[in-house]
Amino acid sequence: MRFKSWQRLVIRMRWRRWLGPVICAVPYIASIVWLLSFSQTWIALVMLVPAVLMLVLGLLTWVLARLEFYGRLRRR
């Protein structure tokens, strides 16, 4: 049985691991969009702070792991 490239991607992504967080993120994103539609920008920005901090922490962790294990950021 030959898999197509998108099927391999779906298998490698382990989508079941991401299903829960994606479902939980839908109301969070919807509430931010709702606040923006009512011109409540400052509340939406306050709600976005944890997401931005998680992104920064994840990128910092990735960069430090690359430097620790490979000694550089670029692939070989």
mmCIF file of C-alpha atoms in Angstrom:
data_model
loop_
_atom_site.group_PDB
_atom_site.id
_atom_site.type_symbol
_atom_site.label_atom_id
_atom_site.label_comp_id
_atom_site.label_asym_id
_atom_site.label_seq_id
_atom_site.Cartn_x
_atom_site.Cartn_y
_atom_site.Cartn_z
ATOM 1 C CA MET A 1 0.000 0.000 0.000
ATOM 2 C CA ARG A 2 1.518 3.304 -1.095
ATOM 3 C CA PHE A 3 0.771 6.438 0.863
ATOM 4 C CA LYS A 4 0.485 9.821 -0.742
ATOM 5 C CA SER A 5 2.564 12.668 0.652
ATOM 6 C CA TRP A 6 -0.388 14.293 2.478
ATOM 7 C CA GLN A 7 -1.269 10.939 4.066
ATOM 8 C CA ARG A 8 2.261 10.595 5.380
ATOM 9 C CA LEU A 9 2.029 14.101 6.779
ATOM 10 C CA VAL A 10 -1.236 13.290 8.589
ATOM 11 C CA ILE A 11 0.273 10.130 10.048
ATOM 12 C CA ARG A 12 3.434 11.904 11.205
ATOM 13 C CA MET A 13 1.534 14.843 12.738
ATOM 14 C CA ARG A 14 -0.282 12.617 15.246
ATOM 15 C CA TRP A 15 -3.450 14.675 14.891
ATOM 16 C CA ARG A 16 -5.075 13.117 17.959
ATOM 17 C CA ARG A 17 -2.549 14.903 20.138
ATOM 18 C CA TRP A 18 -3.611 18.282 18.697
ATOM 19 C CA LEU A 19 -7.369 17.732 18.573
ATOM 20 C CA GLY A 20 -8.037 18.658 22.215
ATOM 21 C CA PRO A 21 -6.050 21.911 22.247
ATOM 22 C CA VAL A 22 -7.565 22.988 18.928
ATOM 23 C CA ILE A 23 -11.105 22.416 20.225
ATOM 24 C CA CYS A 24 -10.265 24.357 23.400
ATOM 25 C CA ALA A 25 -8.755 27.219 21.393
ATOM 26 C CA VAL A 26 -11.903 27.800 19.323
ATOM 27 C CA PRO A 27 -13.869 29.652 22.069
ATOM 28 C CA TYR A 28 -10.750 31.611 23.031
ATOM 29 C CA ILE A 29 -10.206 32.841 19.478
ATOM 30 C CA ALA A 30 -13.922 33.444 18.972
ATOM 31 C CA SER A 31 -14.088 35.615 22.086
ATOM 32 C CA ILE A 32 -11.117 37.671 20.889
ATOM 33 C CA VAL A 33 -12.771 38.171 17.497
ATOM 34 C CA TRP A 34 -16.016 39.100 19.238
ATOM 35 C CA LEU A 35 -14.232 41.679 21.399
ATOM 36 C CA LEU A 36 -12.514 43.148 18.357
ATOM 37 C CA SER A 37 -15.847 43.432 16.554
ATOM 38 C CA PHE A 38 -17.130 45.580 19.444
ATOM 39 C CA SER A 39 -13.975 47.752 19.439
ATOM 40 C CA GLN A 40 -12.723 46.362 22.750
ATOM 41 C CA THR A 41 -9.147 46.204 21.510
ATOM 42 C CA TRP A 42 -7.431 46.582 24.862
ATOM 43 C CA ILE A 43 -9.285 43.600 26.360
ATOM 44 C CA ALA A 44 -8.439 41.488 23.303
ATOM 45 C CA LEU A 45 -4.777 42.470 23.650
ATOM 46 C CA VAL A 46 -4.785 41.502 27.326
ATOM 47 C CA MET A 47 -6.254 38.136 26.355
ATOM 48 C CA LEU A 48 -3.549 37.660 23.697
ATOM 49 C CA VAL A 49 -0.648 38.164 26.120
ATOM 50 C CA PRO A 50 -0.549 34.516 27.357
ATOM 51 C CA ALA A 51 -0.621 33.207 23.775
ATOM 52 C CA VAL A 52 2.230 35.502 22.741
ATOM 53 C CA LEU A 53 4.265 34.528 25.796
ATOM 54 C CA MET A 54 3.747 30.818 25.038
ATOM 55 C CA LEU A 55 4.909 31.419 21.470
ATOM 56 C CA VAL A 56 8.025 33.278 22.644
ATOM 57 C CA LEU A 57 8.800 30.592 25.223
ATOM 58 C CA GLY A 58 8.355 27.832 22.634
ATOM 59 C CA LEU A 59 10.626 29.559 20.123
ATOM 60 C CA LEU A 60 13.244 30.226 22.776
ATOM 61 C CA THR A 61 13.139 26.579 23.866
ATOM 62 C CA TRP A 62 13.500 25.413 20.252
ATOM 63 C CA VAL A 63 16.442 27.749 19.569
ATOM 64 C CA LEU A 64 18.252 26.749 22.760
ATOM 65 C CA ALA A 65 17.699 23.033 22.031
ATOM 66 C CA ARG A 66 19.087 23.458 18.515
ATOM 67 C CA LEU A 67 22.139 25.254 19.897
ATOM 68 C CA GLU A 68 22.640 22.654 22.636
ATOM 69 C CA PHE A 69 22.391 19.537 20.487
ATOM 70 C CA TYR A 70 23.608 20.738 17.092
ATOM 71 C CA GLY A 71 25.845 23.648 17.967
ATOM 72 C CA ARG A 72 24.158 25.866 15.400
ATOM 73 C CA LEU A 73 20.712 26.902 14.213
ATOM 74 C CA ARG A 74 20.895 25.840 10.563
ATOM 75 C CA ARG A 75 20.408 22.326 9.288
ATOM 76 C CA ARG A 76 23.380 20.410 8.007
#
